[in-house]
Every structure is written in structure tokens, then in C-alpha cells.
Amino acid sequence: MSFLEITNIHHTYFTKTSANTALSDVSIQIEEGEFISFLGPSGCGKTTLLSIIAGLIAPTSGTIFLEKKPVKQSSHKIGYMLQQDYLFPWKTIEENIFLGLKLSNRLNDDTRKYTLELLQKMGLGPVEKLSPKQLSGGMRQRVALVRTLATEPKILMLDEPFSALDYQTKLKLEDLVSTTLKAFGKTAILVTHDIGEAIAMSDKIYLFAANPGRVHKTFIIPEELRNLTPFQARGHEQYTKVFQSIWKELESLEFRE
Amino acid sequence: MNSENNTQLLHQKYIDSLKREKKWVRFYQLLIFLLFFSTWEIASQRNWIDPLLFSSPTKIWGLLIDKIQDGTLIANIGITLTETVFGFILGTFLGTLLAAILWWSPFVSRVLDPYLVILNSMPKVALGPILIVALGPGFSSIIAMGAIISIIITTIVVYTAFKEVDPNYLKVLQTFGATRAQSFKEAVLPASFPTIISTLKVNVGLSWVGVIVGEFLVASKGLGYMIIYGFQVFNFTLVLLSLLVIAVFATIMYQFVDFVERKLIKDK
Ligand SMILES: Nc1ncnc2c1ncn2[C@@H]1O[C@H](COP(=O)(O)OP(=O)(O)OP(=O)(O)O)[C@@H](O)[C@H]1O
Ligand SMILES: [Mg+2]
């Protein structure tokens, strides 16, 4: 059994007037330490799938096992960073990053120190006492990452973490996140609209199709690219090749719809 | 260089014009005040208006000095102020508590929805006699009047604020395995804090109404009692004195809450 086993997930959103099938028969296996990307058009159920993996919503059918246990029982092993940073504006940076530890009663001198070190590693200076409003978008995103990593999740899910940032900040953060996660040997799932970002950061890309949301195709990223930082990868000749093949696949998807 | 000087000069002119305008505003405000009281005084002395009914500023002033000297005014002010403060704090607190219960259980909130609408549209002061019988004619029933008048509207306003908290904040907390109580404490309550503070301002005004009506009904102490007593013995100087004192203290209290609100919200 794989580290994370997603088996036959179906999900339908019910409202009074409609039943909207967001995911249909999604099965994915993820190994420990892998960096996975979910790529696909808007509305193909990427956020829904992350919410199901995080145990926030129960799928209509299907199962998810993390280390052989249903995710419901091990939700604190999963770190989930939402589509925006959602730092709490009424808390200081420090209170924000300690939040997960506080809620699970694990806040002590050791975990506190660990978390503040993470903040340092993210290249954030003495910002603990500041309010989120005083930080730039890129800094806030890094703080949100620290908040998610502070609880030492086994698996980290990032929902379009860089989409609201300017291009330069985005490229820098890609490198930072990639090297940090590699250093910790963390398993990660990245949701993105950006083909280039998916190629530069991941080991494997799942391309989703919409209506209903499903896995359309899987791309394994060549070894040469995996060992480079995202920024270096973007300059590699292999990058362009993979980009072309994914691009073609996306075009054919659009054509069929 | 020249244009920089010019800008500075224009800016200075602009600031001066603002200052001048402010002075004129103050001047007219003072003028209205003086005109009002002097017209009142003259009209009363020349019998243009019935001096028995409308009294006059000098008579009211005289009575004010008397009442301060015999200590009854201060005592009555103290009583009414205490009742109002308790009333509005209690009203805000209970209203927020009720809102929390509604937020906690969406089912309860849907069940109670029509009752809230009914209670909100009902004139709460009409409950006065019942409260007085239930709680006894005194301090507690008057405070209850001051509170009850603001509870339901606070509940509705604060509950709406609770519901409008961005669900993604709750999602973040859920990813950390937060319980509903933790979600309330970490996100829902602090996010709605500004709304709660601003209901304080509304409630302070409402509580004055509740407390004064309560004192009318109980009729033993306080500024409301002074009005009712003055009315019964046909001493309208006393009635008007009480009214003016109420106006002054209600304004002071409102300004104080306003000040606290700005202080708290700026700190956030
Ligand atoms: N709470 C909900 N209730 C009803 N329908 C929903 C809900 N959340 C999502 N959907 C629907 O499910 C489908 C998938 O949504 P989802 O947010 O998972 O897509 P996504 O791939 O994350 O899109 P995007 O890239 O725009 O973030 C969409 O058609 C959406 O309208
Ligand atoms: Mg999404």
C-alpha cells in the first residue's frame, strides 16, 4: 500500500436545485517524499479533492488512506494551505504561526523554538510581533507556510500558493518552498494553473479534466529536472519538451469540450 | 524650487481655510445655544410662553443649585447612571451570548428565527409592568428594562456578523483539527469584535429609554422618577431640569463609548 492511497473518489455537491458532480472516480497513489502537482482548468475539482484528502468534507463515495489509516483519524498529519494565506488579522504573526500547535495542545518551548526557526529559514526577519497587515503578499504567504509546517504534517497540500504574487516573488518562493520541502523530505501536493510551475516543482503531474472532474493523464517529470531547483529547471531544455506535451494534452481537452 | 514653495504655500492656505471654517462652525453652534436659552428666558419672563409649563433657564438653574446642595440630584443621577450602565452591558452581553448559541446550532437558529422577528418588532417597554411584578419594583427590574430593550437587536446584529465571518478562516482552523468552540474563540468572536463594539453605542441609547421608562413605572428613585414626580406636582421646572441632565449625561456616556470603540478598534 502506498503512503497516500486515494481510491475511487466520487464527489457530488447537492443543493436544492442541482446535483453537481465535482469528482468522478479519482484514484491516485502517492509515495512518501514525492512532490505531486494537480494541474487542470478551473472547476475541475482540485480544491474539492484537497478538502476531501484533508478530511474537511466526506466524499460521496471512495476511500482515502494515509499510512494505512483513514484520513479522518489522522487529520493533524495533513497540512493544508488554502488558496489565499488567510492569516488571522486579529492575531500577531507569532500567534498565527503557533495556532496549529495551540489548538492541538502541543505548544511548548521545543515546538515554539522549532516554529521560530522555520520562520528564520523562510528568510523572514524579526516579524513575530507584527500584524499580518504590515507584511507584503510574499511575506504573508511564507508566514502561512510556516503556520502549516509548524505542526509537522506528514503531507503538505498547497492550493495555488503563488497565484496572487508578482512573477519575481513567485519564482523566488517556488525555489524556497521546493528546497525547504526537499530538506524535510516532505510529501507534497501542489495545485496550480501554471504548467511551468507544475513542471519546475514536481516529480509527477496529474492533469485533470472537468465535467465531471477526473484524472485525465499523468506525467512523470524526467530525473534531470527533478534534481534542479525550480528556477534552474525552467531554463533546462527538457522543460520545454515536457511543457509542449502537456500543452498539447490541454489543447486536446479543450477541443473535446 | 519655486513650484515647491508654491505647493507649500497653497497647502498652508488650505489648512488655514479649514481652520477658519471650523471656527465659524463653532461660532454658530455657540450662537444657537445662546439664542435658544436667551429667547427662552425672555419669552418666559414676558409671558409669551406659559412660564408654569415651560419654566425658564434661570429658574431651572436655581433649582439645579438647590438640588445639588441638598444632595438629591447627585443621588438620583448616580442611580440612573448605574442602572443604564448595567442595563446596556447586560443587554450587549446577553445578546452576544444568544447570538453565540444561534451560531453554535444552525438548527436552533432556524427554529427560533420567527420568534426573533416577533420579539424584535415588539415594543419592549410594554413588558415593563410584567417585569416589575416579576422582579419587584426596584433596581433589578429597571436594569432588566434597560437590558431587554437591546438584547434582541444585539442578537440579530451580532449573529449576522458571526455568520458573515469568512468560512475560509474556519477552514484553516478545521485543518488544524479545531473544535467548534475553538473556532468560535479563535475566529468567529474576534472577527465580529468590531460589530459587537459598535452595538455598544446603539445599546447605550436604547438603555436610556428602557431605564427612564422603568423609573417612570417604578417611580421611587432616579431621573425618570424626578420627571414623573415633577409632572405629578406640576413642577415643570423639575421636569425640564431632569430632561437637561439626562441630555447631558446621555451625551457624555455616548461619547465615552464612542471613544472606547475607537480606541479598541484602532488597537486591533
Ligand atoms: N460548496 C460547494 N457547493 C456546491 N458546488 C461546489 C462547492 N464547491 C465547489 N463546487 C463546484 O464543484 C466544482 C469543482 O470546484 P473546485 O473548487 O473543486 O474546483 P477547482 O478545480 O479548485 O477550481 P479553481 O481552479 O477555480 O480553484 C465546481 O463546478 C464548483 O462550482
Ligand atoms: Mg480551487
Coordinates of C-alpha atoms and ligand atoms in Angstrom, one line a residue:
Chain A
M1 CA 0.0 0.0 0.0
S2 CA 1.2 3.5 -0.9
F3 CA 1.8 6.3 1.6
L4 CA -1.3 8.1 0.5
E5 CA -4.0 5.9 -1.2
I6 CA -6.8 7.7 -2.9
T7 CA -9.3 5.1 -4.2
N8 CA -12.4 5.6 -6.4
I9 CA -13.3 9.0 -5.1
H10 CA -16.7 10.3 -6.3
H11 CA -18.0 13.6 -5.0
T12 CA -21.3 15.3 -5.8
Y13 CA -22.3 18.7 -4.3
F14 CA -26.0 18.7 -3.6
T15 CA -28.1 21.9 -3.5
K16 CA -31.8 22.3 -3.5
T17 CA -31.9 22.8 -7.3
S18 CA -28.9 20.8 -8.5
A19 CA -26.6 17.9 -8.1
N20 CA -23.2 18.9 -9.3
T21 CA -20.6 16.1 -9.7
A22 CA -17.3 17.6 -8.9
L23 CA -15.2 14.5 -9.0
S24 CA -15.7 11.2 -10.7
D25 CA -13.7 8.0 -10.0
V26 CA -10.4 9.5 -8.9
S27 CA -7.7 7.1 -7.8
I28 CA -4.2 8.3 -7.1
Q29 CA -1.3 6.7 -5.2
I30 CA 1.4 8.9 -3.7
E31 CA 4.7 7.7 -2.2
E32 CA 6.4 9.2 0.7
G33 CA 8.6 12.2 -0.2
E34 CA 7.1 12.7 -3.6
F35 CA 6.1 16.1 -4.9
I36 CA 2.9 15.9 -6.8
S37 CA 1.1 18.6 -8.8
F38 CA -2.6 18.7 -9.8
L39 CA -3.0 20.7 -12.9
G40 CA -6.3 21.5 -14.6
P41 CA -8.8 24.0 -15.7
S42 CA -10.9 26.0 -13.2
G43 CA -13.8 24.0 -11.7
C44 CA -12.3 20.5 -12.3
G45 CA -12.5 19.7 -8.6
K46 CA -8.9 20.3 -7.5
T47 CA -9.9 22.2 -4.3
T48 CA -12.6 19.7 -3.7
L49 CA -10.1 16.8 -3.8
L50 CA -7.8 18.6 -1.4
S51 CA -10.6 19.2 1.0
I52 CA -11.5 15.5 0.9
I53 CA -7.9 14.5 1.5
A54 CA -7.7 16.9 4.4
G55 CA -10.8 15.3 5.8
L56 CA -12.8 18.5 5.7
I57 CA -15.6 17.1 3.6
A58 CA -16.6 13.5 3.3
P59 CA -16.6 12.2 -0.3
T60 CA -19.9 10.8 -1.6
S61 CA -18.0 7.6 -2.1
G62 CA -14.5 6.3 -2.1
T63 CA -11.7 6.0 0.5
I64 CA -8.5 7.8 1.4
F65 CA -5.8 6.1 3.5
L66 CA -2.7 7.9 4.9
E67 CA -0.2 5.3 6.1
K68 CA -2.9 2.7 6.1
K69 CA -5.3 4.7 8.3
P70 CA -8.4 6.5 7.1
V71 CA -7.6 10.2 6.9
K72 CA -10.5 11.1 9.3
Q73 CA -8.4 9.7 12.1
S74 CA -5.1 11.4 11.2
S75 CA -6.2 14.8 10.0
H76 CA -3.5 16.5 12.0
K77 CA -0.9 14.7 9.9
I78 CA -2.1 16.7 6.9
G79 CA -1.1 20.3 6.4
Y80 CA -3.3 22.3 4.1
M81 CA -2.6 25.7 2.8
L82 CA -5.6 27.4 1.3
Q83 CA -5.8 29.3 -2.0
Q84 CA -5.0 32.5 -0.1
D85 CA -2.9 33.0 3.0
Y86 CA -5.8 33.6 5.4
L87 CA -3.6 34.8 8.2
F88 CA -5.8 36.0 11.0
P89 CA -5.6 39.8 11.0
W90 CA -6.5 40.0 14.7
K91 CA -3.5 37.9 15.7
T92 CA 0.2 38.8 15.5
I93 CA 2.4 36.7 13.2
E94 CA 3.6 34.8 16.2
E95 CA 0.1 33.9 17.3
N96 CA -0.7 32.9 13.8
I97 CA 2.2 30.5 13.4
F98 CA 1.6 28.9 16.8
L99 CA -2.1 28.4 16.1
G100 CA -2.0 24.8 15.0
L101 CA 0.2 23.8 17.9
K102 CA -2.0 25.7 20.3
L103 CA -5.2 24.0 19.1
S104 CA -3.7 20.6 19.4
N105 CA -2.2 21.3 22.8
R106 CA 1.3 20.9 21.6
L107 CA 2.6 24.3 22.2
N108 CA 5.8 24.1 24.4
D109 CA 9.3 25.5 24.4
D110 CA 10.5 23.0 21.9
T111 CA 7.8 23.4 19.3
R112 CA 7.9 27.2 19.8
K113 CA 11.6 27.2 19.1
Y114 CA 11.2 24.9 16.1
T115 CA 8.5 27.2 14.6
L116 CA 10.5 30.4 15.1
E117 CA 13.4 28.6 13.4
L118 CA 11.2 27.8 10.5
L119 CA 10.3 31.5 10.3
Q120 CA 14.0 32.3 10.1
K121 CA 14.6 29.7 7.4
M122 CA 11.9 31.3 5.3
G123 CA 14.0 34.4 5.3
L124 CA 11.7 36.4 7.5
G125 CA 13.4 38.7 9.9
P126 CA 12.0 39.7 13.3
V127 CA 8.4 39.8 12.3
E128 CA 6.9 37.8 15.2
K129 CA 5.3 40.8 16.9
L130 CA 3.9 42.4 13.7
S131 CA 0.4 42.2 12.4
P132 CA -0.2 40.4 9.1
K133 CA -1.3 43.7 7.6
Q134 CA 2.2 45.0 7.9
L135 CA 3.6 42.3 5.6
S136 CA 3.8 42.1 1.8
G137 CA 1.9 39.4 -0.1
G138 CA 5.0 37.2 -0.5
M139 CA 5.9 37.5 3.2
R140 CA 2.4 36.6 4.2
Q141 CA 2.5 33.6 2.0
R142 CA 5.7 32.5 3.7
V143 CA 4.2 33.0 7.1
A144 CA 1.2 30.9 6.1
L145 CA 3.6 28.2 5.0
V146 CA 5.3 28.3 8.4
R147 CA 1.9 28.1 10.1
T148 CA 1.2 25.0 8.1
L149 CA 4.6 23.4 8.6
A150 CA 4.7 24.2 12.3
T151 CA 2.5 21.2 13.2
E152 CA 5.0 18.9 11.3
P153 CA 2.4 17.4 9.0
K154 CA 3.3 14.2 7.1
I155 CA 2.0 15.6 4.0
L156 CA 1.6 19.2 2.8
M157 CA -1.1 20.4 0.4
L158 CA -0.7 23.8 -1.3
D159 CA -3.7 25.2 -3.2
E160 CA -2.3 27.7 -5.7
P161 CA 0.0 29.2 -3.2
F162 CA 1.7 31.6 -5.6
S163 CA -1.1 32.7 -7.8
A164 CA -1.6 36.1 -6.1
L165 CA 2.0 37.1 -6.2
D166 CA 4.1 39.0 -8.7
Y167 CA 6.2 36.9 -11.1
Q168 CA 9.5 37.6 -9.4
T169 CA 8.3 36.9 -5.9
K170 CA 6.6 33.7 -7.3
L171 CA 9.8 32.4 -8.8
K172 CA 11.8 33.1 -5.6
L173 CA 9.1 31.4 -3.4
E174 CA 9.0 28.4 -5.7
D175 CA 12.7 27.8 -5.0
L176 CA 12.3 28.4 -1.3
V177 CA 9.4 26.1 -0.9
S178 CA 10.9 23.4 -3.1
T179 CA 14.2 23.4 -1.2
T180 CA 12.6 23.6 2.2
L181 CA 10.3 20.7 1.5
K182 CA 13.1 18.6 0.0
A183 CA 15.2 19.3 3.0
F184 CA 12.5 18.0 5.3
G185 CA 11.7 15.1 3.0
K186 CA 8.0 16.1 3.0
T187 CA 5.4 14.7 0.7
A188 CA 3.6 17.5 -1.0
I189 CA 0.6 18.1 -3.3
L190 CA 0.6 21.4 -5.2
V191 CA -2.5 22.6 -7.0
T192 CA -1.7 25.1 -9.8
H193 CA -3.0 26.5 -13.1
D194 CA 0.5 27.2 -14.2
I195 CA 2.0 24.4 -16.3
G196 CA 5.5 25.8 -15.9
E197 CA 5.2 25.8 -12.1
A198 CA 4.0 22.2 -12.1
I199 CA 6.9 21.1 -14.2
A200 CA 9.5 23.0 -12.3
M201 CA 8.4 21.9 -8.9
S202 CA 7.1 18.4 -9.1
D203 CA 8.1 14.8 -9.6
K204 CA 4.7 13.9 -11.1
I205 CA 1.9 15.8 -12.6
Y206 CA -1.8 14.7 -12.6
L207 CA -3.7 16.5 -15.4
F208 CA -7.4 16.9 -14.5
A209 CA -10.3 17.3 -16.9
A210 CA -13.5 18.9 -15.9
N211 CA -17.2 18.0 -16.1
P212 CA -17.0 15.7 -14.3
G213 CA -13.6 16.3 -12.6
R214 CA -11.3 13.3 -13.2
V215 CA -7.7 12.4 -13.8
H216 CA -7.1 12.8 -17.5
K217 CA -3.4 11.9 -17.7
T218 CA -0.3 11.5 -15.6
F219 CA 3.1 13.0 -16.5
I220 CA 6.3 11.8 -14.9
I221 CA 8.9 14.5 -14.8
P222 CA 12.4 13.4 -16.1
E223 CA 15.1 12.8 -13.5
E224 CA 17.2 15.7 -14.8
L225 CA 14.6 18.3 -13.9
R226 CA 13.7 16.8 -10.5
N227 CA 17.2 17.4 -9.2
L228 CA 17.3 21.1 -10.2
T229 CA 15.7 23.9 -8.3
P230 CA 12.5 25.2 -9.9
F231 CA 14.3 28.2 -11.3
Q232 CA 17.1 26.2 -12.9
A233 CA 14.5 23.7 -14.2
R234 CA 12.7 26.4 -16.0
G235 CA 15.9 27.0 -18.0
H236 CA 16.6 23.4 -18.9
E237 CA 16.0 22.1 -22.4
Q238 CA 13.9 19.2 -21.1
Y239 CA 11.5 21.7 -19.5
T240 CA 10.3 23.0 -22.9
K241 CA 9.7 19.4 -24.1
V242 CA 7.5 18.5 -21.2
F243 CA 5.8 21.8 -21.4
Q244 CA 4.9 21.1 -25.1
S245 CA 3.5 17.7 -24.4
I246 CA 1.3 19.0 -21.5
W247 CA 0.2 21.9 -23.6
K248 CA -0.9 19.6 -26.4
E249 CA -2.8 17.5 -24.0
L250 CA -4.6 20.6 -22.6
E251 CA -5.5 21.7 -26.1
S252 CA -7.0 18.3 -26.9
L253 CA -9.0 18.5 -23.7
E254 CA -10.4 21.9 -24.7
F255 CA -11.1 20.7 -28.2
R256 CA -13.2 17.8 -26.9
E257 CA -15.3 20.1 -24.9
Chain B
M1 CA 12.2 75.1 -6.1
N2 CA 9.7 77.8 -6.9
S3 CA 6.9 75.3 -7.6
E4 CA 7.8 73.5 -4.3
N5 CA 7.4 76.7 -2.4
N6 CA 4.2 77.4 -4.2
T7 CA 2.8 74.0 -3.2
Q8 CA 3.7 74.6 0.4
L9 CA 2.1 78.0 0.3
L10 CA -1.1 76.5 -1.2
H11 CA -1.1 73.8 1.4
Q12 CA -0.7 76.4 4.2
K13 CA -3.6 78.3 2.7
Y14 CA -5.7 75.2 2.6
I15 CA -5.0 74.4 6.2
D16 CA -5.8 78.0 7.2
S17 CA -9.1 77.8 5.3
L18 CA -10.0 74.6 7.2
K19 CA -9.2 76.2 10.5
R20 CA -11.3 79.3 9.6
E21 CA -14.2 77.1 8.7
K22 CA -14.0 75.2 11.9
K23 CA -14.0 78.5 13.9
W24 CA -17.2 79.6 12.1
V25 CA -18.9 76.3 12.8
R26 CA -18.1 76.6 16.5
F27 CA -19.3 80.2 16.5
Y28 CA -22.7 79.3 15.0
Q29 CA -23.0 76.4 17.4
L30 CA -22.5 78.7 20.3
L31 CA -24.8 81.3 18.9
I32 CA -27.6 78.8 18.6
F33 CA -27.0 77.7 22.2
L34 CA -27.1 81.3 23.5
L35 CA -30.0 82.3 21.3
F36 CA -32.1 79.4 22.4
F37 CA -31.6 79.9 26.1
S38 CA -31.9 83.7 26.0
T39 CA -35.1 83.6 23.8
W40 CA -36.4 81.0 26.2
E41 CA -35.6 83.2 29.2
I42 CA -37.1 86.4 27.7
A43 CA -40.2 84.6 26.3
S44 CA -40.8 83.2 29.7
Q45 CA -40.3 86.5 31.6
R46 CA -42.6 88.4 29.2
N47 CA -45.2 85.7 29.4
W48 CA -45.0 84.9 25.6
I49 CA -45.0 81.3 26.7
D50 CA -46.6 79.9 29.8
P51 CA -43.9 80.1 32.5
L52 CA -45.7 77.5 34.5
L53 CA -45.3 75.0 31.7
F54 CA -42.1 76.0 30.1
S55 CA -40.3 77.4 33.2
S56 CA -37.2 79.4 32.4
P57 CA -33.4 78.8 32.3
T58 CA -32.8 80.9 35.4
K59 CA -35.5 79.0 37.4
I60 CA -34.0 75.7 36.2
W61 CA -30.5 76.9 37.2
G62 CA -31.8 77.9 40.6
L63 CA -33.4 74.6 41.1
L64 CA -30.2 72.9 39.9
I65 CA -28.2 74.6 42.6
D66 CA -30.8 73.7 45.2
K67 CA -30.9 70.1 44.2
I68 CA -27.2 69.8 44.1
Q69 CA -26.9 71.4 47.6
D70 CA -29.5 69.1 49.2
G71 CA -27.8 66.1 47.5
T72 CA -30.8 64.6 45.9
L73 CA -29.8 65.4 42.3
I74 CA -26.4 63.7 42.6
A75 CA -28.0 60.6 44.2
N76 CA -30.6 60.3 41.5
I77 CA -28.1 60.8 38.7
G78 CA -25.9 58.1 40.3
I79 CA -28.8 55.7 40.4
T80 CA -29.9 56.2 36.9
L81 CA -26.4 56.1 35.5
T82 CA -25.7 52.8 37.3
E83 CA -28.9 51.3 36.0
T84 CA -28.1 52.4 32.5
V85 CA -24.6 51.1 32.5
F86 CA -25.6 47.8 33.9
G87 CA -28.6 47.6 31.5
F88 CA -26.6 48.2 28.4
I89 CA -23.7 46.0 29.4
L90 CA -26.1 43.2 30.3
G91 CA -28.1 43.7 27.1
T92 CA -25.0 43.6 25.0
F93 CA -23.6 40.6 26.8
L94 CA -26.8 38.5 26.8
G95 CA -27.5 39.5 23.1
T96 CA -24.0 38.3 22.2
L97 CA -24.4 35.1 24.2
L98 CA -27.7 34.4 22.4
A99 CA -26.0 35.1 19.1
A100 CA -23.3 32.6 20.0
I101 CA -26.0 29.9 20.8
L102 CA -27.6 30.6 17.4
W103 CA -24.3 30.3 15.7
W104 CA -23.5 27.2 17.5
S105 CA -26.6 25.4 16.4
P106 CA -27.9 26.3 12.9
F107 CA -30.9 24.1 13.7
V108 CA -31.8 26.1 16.8
S109 CA -31.3 29.3 14.8
R110 CA -33.7 28.2 12.2
V111 CA -36.3 27.2 14.7
L112 CA -36.0 30.5 16.6
D113 CA -36.0 32.7 13.6
P114 CA -39.7 33.7 13.5
Y115 CA -39.6 34.3 17.3
L116 CA -36.7 36.6 17.0
V117 CA -38.6 38.6 14.3
I118 CA -41.7 38.8 16.6
L119 CA -39.6 39.8 19.7
N120 CA -37.7 42.4 17.7
S121 CA -40.8 44.1 16.3
M122 CA -42.5 44.2 19.7
P123 CA -42.1 47.4 21.7
K124 CA -40.1 46.0 24.6
V125 CA -41.1 48.8 27.1
A126 CA -44.6 47.3 27.0
L127 CA -43.1 44.4 29.0
G128 CA -42.4 46.9 31.9
P129 CA -45.3 46.1 34.1
I130 CA -44.7 42.3 33.8
L131 CA -41.0 42.8 34.7
I132 CA -41.9 44.9 37.7
V133 CA -44.3 42.3 39.0
A134 CA -41.8 39.5 38.3
L135 CA -38.6 41.1 39.7
G136 CA -40.1 43.5 42.2
P137 CA -40.3 47.3 41.9
G138 CA -36.7 48.3 42.2
F139 CA -33.2 48.2 40.9
S140 CA -33.3 44.8 39.2
S141 CA -36.5 45.4 37.2
I142 CA -35.2 48.7 35.9
I143 CA -31.9 47.2 34.9
A144 CA -33.9 44.4 33.2
M145 CA -35.8 47.1 31.3
G146 CA -32.5 48.7 30.2
A147 CA -31.2 45.4 29.1
I148 CA -34.3 43.8 27.4
I149 CA -34.7 46.7 25.1
S150 CA -31.4 46.0 23.4
I151 CA -31.0 42.2 23.7
I152 CA -32.9 41.1 20.6
I153 CA -31.5 43.7 18.3
T154 CA -28.0 42.9 19.5
T155 CA -28.6 39.2 19.0
I156 CA -29.7 39.8 15.4
V157 CA -26.9 42.2 14.5
V158 CA -24.1 40.1 16.2
Y159 CA -25.5 36.8 14.8
T160 CA -25.4 38.3 11.3
A161 CA -21.8 39.3 11.9
F162 CA -20.9 35.8 13.1
K163 CA -22.4 34.2 10.0
E164 CA -20.5 36.6 7.7
V165 CA -17.1 35.6 9.0
D166 CA -15.2 34.3 6.0
P167 CA -15.7 30.5 6.0
N168 CA -12.1 30.0 4.9
Y169 CA -10.9 31.2 8.4
L170 CA -12.9 28.3 9.8
K171 CA -11.5 26.0 7.2
V172 CA -7.9 26.9 8.3
L173 CA -8.9 26.1 11.9
Q174 CA -10.5 22.8 10.8
T175 CA -7.3 21.8 9.0
F176 CA -5.7 22.1 12.5
G177 CA -8.4 19.9 13.9
A178 CA -10.1 22.7 15.8
T179 CA -13.3 22.0 17.7
R180 CA -16.4 24.3 17.2
A181 CA -15.6 26.0 20.5
Q182 CA -12.0 26.7 19.4
S183 CA -13.2 28.0 16.0
F184 CA -15.6 30.4 17.9
K185 CA -12.9 31.6 20.1
E186 CA -10.1 32.0 17.6
A187 CA -12.0 33.3 14.5
V188 CA -15.7 34.0 14.9
L189 CA -15.6 36.1 18.0
P190 CA -12.5 38.2 17.2
A191 CA -13.7 38.7 13.6
S192 CA -17.0 40.1 14.9
F193 CA -15.5 42.2 17.6
P194 CA -15.9 45.5 15.7
T195 CA -19.6 44.8 15.3
I196 CA -20.1 43.9 18.9
I197 CA -18.3 47.1 19.9
S198 CA -20.5 49.2 17.6
T199 CA -23.7 47.7 19.0
L200 CA -22.5 49.1 22.4
K201 CA -23.0 52.5 21.0
V202 CA -26.5 51.8 19.8
N203 CA -27.4 50.0 23.0
V204 CA -26.3 52.8 25.3
G205 CA -29.0 55.0 23.7
L206 CA -31.6 52.2 23.9
S207 CA -30.8 51.5 27.5
W208 CA -31.5 55.1 28.5
V209 CA -35.0 54.7 27.0
G210 CA -35.5 51.4 28.9
V211 CA -34.2 52.8 32.2
I212 CA -36.2 56.1 32.1
V213 CA -39.4 54.2 31.3
G214 CA -38.6 51.7 34.0
E215 CA -38.2 54.6 36.5
F216 CA -41.5 56.1 35.3
L217 CA -43.2 52.9 36.2
V218 CA -41.4 52.1 39.5
A219 CA -41.4 55.8 40.5
S220 CA -39.3 55.8 43.5
K221 CA -35.8 57.0 42.5
G222 CA -33.7 58.3 39.7
L223 CA -34.0 60.9 36.9
G224 CA -37.0 59.2 35.4
Y225 CA -38.7 59.4 38.8
M226 CA -37.8 63.1 39.1
I227 CA -39.7 63.7 35.8
I228 CA -42.8 61.7 36.9
Y229 CA -42.8 63.4 40.3
G230 CA -42.4 66.9 38.8
F231 CA -45.2 66.1 36.4
Q232 CA -47.5 64.9 39.3
V233 CA -47.0 68.0 41.4
F234 CA -47.0 70.2 38.3
N235 CA -43.4 71.4 38.9
F236 CA -42.3 71.6 35.3
T237 CA -39.0 73.3 36.3
L238 CA -38.1 70.0 37.9
V239 CA -39.2 68.1 34.7
L240 CA -37.1 70.3 32.5
L241 CA -34.1 70.2 34.8
S242 CA -34.2 66.4 34.7
L243 CA -34.5 66.4 30.9
L244 CA -31.5 68.6 30.6
V245 CA -29.5 66.5 33.0
I246 CA -30.5 63.4 31.0
A247 CA -29.4 65.0 27.8
V248 CA -26.0 65.9 29.2
F249 CA -25.3 62.5 30.7
A250 CA -26.6 60.5 27.8
T251 CA -24.3 62.5 25.6
I252 CA -21.3 62.0 27.9
M253 CA -21.9 58.3 28.0
Y254 CA -22.3 58.0 24.3
Q255 CA -19.1 60.0 23.7
F256 CA -17.3 57.7 26.2
V257 CA -18.5 54.5 24.4
D258 CA -17.5 56.1 21.1
F259 CA -14.1 56.9 22.5
V260 CA -13.7 53.3 23.8
E261 CA -14.8 51.9 20.5
R262 CA -12.2 54.0 18.5
K263 CA -9.5 53.0 21.0
L264 CA -10.3 49.3 20.8
I265 CA -10.7 49.1 17.1
K266 CA -7.5 51.1 16.5
D267 CA -5.7 48.7 18.7
K268 CA -6.8 45.7 16.6
Ligands
LIG1 N1 -19.5 24.1 -1.7 C1 -19.9 23.8 -2.9 N2 -21.2 23.7 -3.2 C2 -21.6 23.4 -4.5 N3 -20.8 23.2 -5.5 C3 -19.5 23.4 -5.3 C4 -19.0 23.7 -4.0 N4 -17.6 23.9 -4.1 C5 -17.3 23.7 -5.4 N5 -18.4 23.4 -6.1 C6 -18.4 23.0 -7.5 O1 -17.6 21.9 -7.7 C7 -16.8 22.1 -8.9 C8 -15.3 21.9 -8.5 O2 -14.9 23.0 -7.7 P1 -13.5 23.2 -7.1 O3 -13.5 24.4 -6.3 O4 -13.0 21.9 -6.5 O5 -12.7 23.5 -8.5 P2 -11.1 23.9 -8.7 O6 -10.5 22.9 -9.6 O7 -10.5 24.1 -7.4 O8 -11.3 25.3 -9.4 P3 -10.3 26.5 -9.3 O9 -9.1 26.2 -10.2 O10 -11.1 27.6 -9.9 O11 -9.9 26.8 -7.9 C9 -17.2 23.4 -9.5 O12 -18.1 23.2 -10.5 C10 -17.8 24.2 -8.3 O13 -18.8 25.0 -8.9
MG2 MG -9.6 25.7 -6.4

